PDB file of C-alpha atoms in Angstrom:
ATOM      1  CA  MET A   1     -16.888  10.912  23.066  1.00 56.00           C
ATOM      2  CA  SER A   2     -16.221  14.368  23.400  1.00 64.00           C
ATOM      3  CA  LYS A   3     -14.748  15.777  26.956  1.00 77.00           C
ATOM      4  CA  ILE A   4     -16.916  18.306  28.257  1.00 80.00           C
ATOM      5  CA  THR A   5     -15.245  21.182  29.637  1.00 89.00           C
ATOM      6  CA  ASP A   6     -17.779  22.516  32.201  1.00 93.00           C
ATOM      7  CA  PRO A   7     -19.832  19.463  33.544  1.00 95.00           C
ATOM      8  CA  ILE A   8     -21.937  21.921  36.055  1.00 96.00           C
ATOM      9  CA  ALA A   9     -23.269  24.084  32.997  1.00 97.00           C
ATOM     10  CA  ASP A  10     -23.720  20.921  31.106  1.00 97.00           C
ATOM     11  CA  TYR A  11     -25.903  19.660  34.090  1.00 97.00           C
ATOM     12  CA  LEU A  12     -27.889  23.061  34.295  1.00 97.00           C
ATOM     13  CA  THR A  13     -28.500  22.909  30.426  1.00 97.00           C
ATOM     14  CA  ARG A  14     -29.828  19.619  30.396  1.00 97.00           C
ATOM     15  CA  VAL A  15     -32.526  20.288  33.397  1.00 97.00           C
ATOM     16  CA  ARG A  16     -33.412  23.741  31.374  1.00 97.00           C
ATOM     17  CA  ASN A  17     -33.630  21.922  28.113  1.00 97.00           C
ATOM     18  CA  ALA A  18     -35.812  19.026  29.601  1.00 97.00           C
ATOM     19  CA  GLN A  19     -38.061  21.436  31.464  1.00 96.00           C
ATOM     20  CA  ALA A  20     -38.342  23.489  28.054  1.00 95.00           C
ATOM     21  CA  ALA A  21     -39.428  20.070  26.401  1.00 96.00           C
ATOM     22  CA  LYS A  22     -41.776  19.470  29.268  1.00 95.00           C
ATOM     23  CA  HIS A  23     -40.123  16.339  29.886  1.00 96.00           C
ATOM     24  CA  ARG A  24     -40.949  14.522  33.154  1.00 96.00           C
ATOM     25  CA  VAL A  25     -37.234  12.917  33.981  1.00 97.00           C
ATOM     26  CA  VAL A  26     -34.028  13.816  32.882  1.00 97.00           C
ATOM     27  CA  ASP A  27     -30.807  11.736  32.766  1.00 95.00           C
ATOM     28  CA  ILE A  28     -27.556  13.399  33.667  1.00 95.00           C
ATOM     29  CA  PRO A  29     -23.929  11.867  34.046  1.00 93.00           C
ATOM     30  CA  ALA A  30     -23.056  11.893  37.815  1.00 92.00           C
ATOM     31  CA  SER A  31     -20.446  13.386  39.727  1.00 92.00           C
ATOM     32  CA  ASN A  32     -20.137  14.330  43.524  1.00 94.00           C
ATOM     33  CA  ILE A  33     -20.819  18.026  43.119  1.00 95.00           C
ATOM     34  CA  LYS A  34     -23.792  17.384  40.786  1.00 96.00           C
ATOM     35  CA  LYS A  35     -25.126  14.915  43.393  1.00 96.00           C
ATOM     36  CA  GLU A  36     -24.997  17.806  45.841  1.00 97.00           C
ATOM     37  CA  ILE A  37     -26.580  20.556  43.735  1.00 97.00           C
ATOM     38  CA  THR A  38     -29.274  17.994  43.125  1.00 97.00           C
ATOM     39  CA  LYS A  39     -29.778  17.479  46.568  1.00 97.00           C
ATOM     40  CA  ILE A  40     -30.280  21.247  47.422  1.00 97.00           C
ATOM     41  CA  LEU A  41     -32.634  21.421  44.357  1.00 97.00           C
ATOM     42  CA  LYS A  42     -34.759  18.890  46.156  1.00 97.00           C
ATOM     43  CA  ASP A  43     -34.623  20.276  49.677  1.00 97.00           C
ATOM     44  CA  LYS A  44     -35.444  23.837  48.260  1.00 95.00           C
ATOM     45  CA  GLY A  45     -38.589  22.235  46.381  1.00 95.00           C
ATOM     46  CA  TYR A  46     -37.451  22.941  42.706  1.00 96.00           C
ATOM     47  CA  ILE A  47     -37.603  19.090  41.675  1.00 96.00           C
ATOM     48  CA  LEU A  48     -40.020  16.252  42.660  1.00 97.00           C
ATOM     49  CA  ASN A  49     -37.347  13.627  43.155  1.00 96.00           C
ATOM     50  CA  TYR A  50     -34.043  12.083  42.157  1.00 97.00           C
ATOM     51  CA  LYS A  51     -32.460   8.818  41.910  1.00 96.00           C
ATOM     52  CA  PHE A  52     -28.512   8.089  42.017  1.00 93.00           C
ATOM     53  CA  GLU A  53     -27.654   4.981  39.660  1.00 90.00           C
ATOM     54  CA  ASP A  54     -24.099   3.890  40.213  1.00 82.00           C
ATOM     55  CA  GLU A  55     -24.116   0.550  38.756  1.00 69.00           C
ATOM     56  CA  VAL A  56     -24.770   1.675  34.911  1.00 54.00           C
ATOM     57  CA  ASN A  57     -21.048   2.500  34.294  1.00 58.00           C
ATOM     58  CA  TYR A  58     -18.230   3.703  36.339  1.00 76.00           C
ATOM     59  CA  GLN A  59     -19.445   7.258  36.647  1.00 82.00           C
ATOM     60  CA  GLY A  60     -23.137   6.609  37.251  1.00 89.00           C
ATOM     61  CA  ASN A  61     -26.398   8.667  36.258  1.00 93.00           C
ATOM     62  CA  ILE A  62     -28.515  11.085  38.202  1.00 95.00           C
ATOM     63  CA  LYS A  63     -32.099  10.750  37.181  1.00 96.00           C
ATOM     64  CA  ILE A  64     -34.215  13.807  38.107  1.00 97.00           C
ATOM     65  CA  ALA A  65     -37.839  13.725  38.229  1.00 97.00           C
ATOM     66  CA  LEU A  66     -38.893  17.546  37.120  1.00 97.00           C
ATOM     67  CA  LYS A  67     -41.515  19.374  38.838  1.00 96.00           C
ATOM     68  CA  TYR A  68     -44.495  21.236  37.364  1.00 95.00           C
ATOM     69  CA  HIS A  69     -47.274  23.520  38.510  1.00 93.00           C
ATOM     70  CA  PRO A  70     -50.461  21.242  38.728  1.00 93.00           C
ATOM     71  CA  GLU A  71     -52.728  23.650  36.622  1.00 93.00           C
ATOM     72  CA  THR A  72     -50.616  25.751  34.532  1.00 93.00           C
ATOM     73  CA  LYS A  73     -47.903  23.129  33.876  1.00 92.00           C
ATOM     74  CA  GLN A  74     -45.284  26.031  34.331  1.00 94.00           C
ATOM     75  CA  PRO A  75     -41.883  24.551  35.543  1.00 95.00           C
ATOM     76  CA  ALA A  76     -40.866  24.917  39.046  1.00 94.00           C
ATOM     77  CA  ILE A  77     -37.542  26.218  37.964  1.00 95.00           C
ATOM     78  CA  LYS A  78     -38.248  29.433  36.336  1.00 95.00           C
ATOM     79  CA  SER A  79     -34.456  30.207  35.772  1.00 95.00           C
ATOM     80  CA  ILE A  80     -31.394  28.218  36.501  1.00 96.00           C
ATOM     81  CA  LYS A  81     -28.026  30.217  35.553  1.00 96.00           C
ATOM     82  CA  ARG A  82     -24.284  29.437  35.603  1.00 97.00           C
ATOM     83  CA  ILE A  83     -22.450  32.155  37.646  1.00 97.00           C
ATOM     84  CA  SER A  84     -18.789  30.991  38.209  1.00 97.00           C
ATOM     85  CA  LYS A  85     -17.488  29.568  34.944  1.00 95.00           C
ATOM     86  CA  PRO A  86     -14.258  27.801  34.380  1.00 95.00           C
ATOM     87  CA  GLY A  87     -12.774  30.885  32.345  1.00 94.00           C
ATOM     88  CA  LEU A  88     -13.981  33.388  35.015  1.00 96.00           C
ATOM     89  CA  ARG A  89     -14.382  31.995  38.730  1.00 96.00           C
ATOM     90  CA  GLN A  90     -16.717  33.849  40.946  1.00 97.00           C
ATOM     91  CA  TYR A  91     -16.059  33.778  44.552  1.00 97.00           C
ATOM     92  CA  CYS A  92     -17.924  35.602  47.563  1.00 97.00           C
ATOM     93  CA  ASP A  93     -16.724  35.970  51.133  1.00 95.00           C
ATOM     94  CA  SER A  94     -19.385  35.340  54.077  1.00 92.00           C
ATOM     95  CA  GLU A  95     -20.434  38.760  54.323  1.00 95.00           C
ATOM     96  CA  ASN A  96     -20.797  39.271  50.484  1.00 95.00           C
ATOM     97  CA  ILE A  97     -23.079  36.113  49.857  1.00 95.00           C
ATOM     98  CA  PRO A  98     -25.417  36.970  46.998  1.00 94.00           C
ATOM     99  CA  ARG A  99     -29.232  37.015  47.363  1.00 94.00           C
ATOM    100  CA  VAL A 100     -31.184  35.829  44.591  1.00 95.00           C
ATOM    101  CA  LEU A 101     -34.676  37.632  43.850  1.00 95.00           C
ATOM    102  CA  ASN A 102     -34.339  39.343  47.387  1.00 92.00           C
ATOM    103  CA  GLY A 103     -34.331  35.950  49.147  1.00 87.00           C
ATOM    104  CA  LEU A 104     -36.914  34.137  46.956  1.00 94.00           C
ATOM    105  CA  GLY A 105     -34.387  32.408  44.864  1.00 96.00           C
ATOM    106  CA  VAL A 106     -31.311  30.191  45.856  1.00 97.00           C
ATOM    107  CA  ALA A 107     -27.745  30.756  45.203  1.00 97.00           C
ATOM    108  CA  ILE A 108     -25.707  27.428  45.304  1.00 97.00           C
ATOM    109  CA  ILE A 109     -22.374  27.872  46.836  1.00 97.00           C
ATOM    110  CA  SER A 110     -19.342  25.479  46.858  1.00 97.00           C
ATOM    111  CA  THR A 111     -17.542  25.916  50.176  1.00 97.00           C
ATOM    112  CA  SER A 112     -14.918  24.469  52.338  1.00 96.00           C
ATOM    113  CA  LYS A 113     -18.038  22.916  54.146  1.00 95.00           C
ATOM    114  CA  GLY A 114     -19.372  21.352  51.101  1.00 96.00           C
ATOM    115  CA  VAL A 115     -21.832  22.631  48.530  1.00 97.00           C
ATOM    116  CA  ILE A 116     -24.622  24.369  50.328  1.00 97.00           C
ATOM    117  CA  SER A 117     -27.203  26.980  49.581  1.00 97.00           C
ATOM    118  CA  ASP A 118     -26.844  30.647  50.189  1.00 96.00           C
ATOM    119  CA  LYS A 119     -28.662  30.631  53.467  1.00 96.00           C
ATOM    120  CA  GLU A 120     -26.560  27.731  54.912  1.00 96.00           C
ATOM    121  CA  ALA A 121     -23.445  29.540  53.982  1.00 97.00           C
ATOM    122  CA  ARG A 122     -24.848  32.669  55.758  1.00 96.00           C
ATOM    123  CA  ASP A 123     -25.706  30.861  59.045  1.00 96.00           C
ATOM    124  CA  MET A 124     -22.175  28.982  58.997  1.00 97.00           C
ATOM    125  CA  LYS A 125     -20.475  32.100  58.090  1.00 96.00           C
ATOM    126  CA  VAL A 126     -18.649  30.736  55.229  1.00 97.00           C
ATOM    127  CA  GLY A 127     -17.819  31.957  51.849  1.00 97.00           C
ATOM    128  CA  GLY A 128     -16.987  30.070  48.419  1.00 97.00           C
ATOM    129  CA  GLU A 129     -17.372  29.747  44.753  1.00 97.00           C
ATOM    130  CA  VAL A 130     -20.966  30.934  43.540  1.00 97.00           C
ATOM    131  CA  ILE A 131     -22.099  27.899  41.392  1.00 97.00           C
ATOM    132  CA  CYS A 132     -25.473  29.054  40.103  1.00 97.00           C
ATOM    133  CA  TYR A 133     -28.629  30.842  40.741  1.00 97.00           C
ATOM    134  CA  VAL A 134     -31.975  29.057  40.900  1.00 97.00           C
ATOM    135  CA  TYR A 135     -35.247  30.626  40.951  1.00 95.00           C
TER     136      TYR A 135
END
């Protein structure tokens, strides 16, 4: 088994690839940060639903039901992009939290208060590591 150097990039790529292939459900190995990202995607309406399966193995799995437009069959997520990478971390303070598509998208930020969306980070006045942009 190969060791993944950037599990979050792997997570985002699995979601991206599943949508490109028009899959309904995607399985992703679980971690706490991935669970938090999944909850934010659900809260913001980018995915239909999710389920955490912990009994499969010690790590567990996340099953994500992807969301598509009813008529056009376009995926709800137009773009999901990794910002802070292991080789080059991207941080922002509370005054410089990025706006994605002028507020239409969402930046997911890892802060001292947990993994939260850019809007919540602005409200709480906390900065942190910018994990990814979703729109």
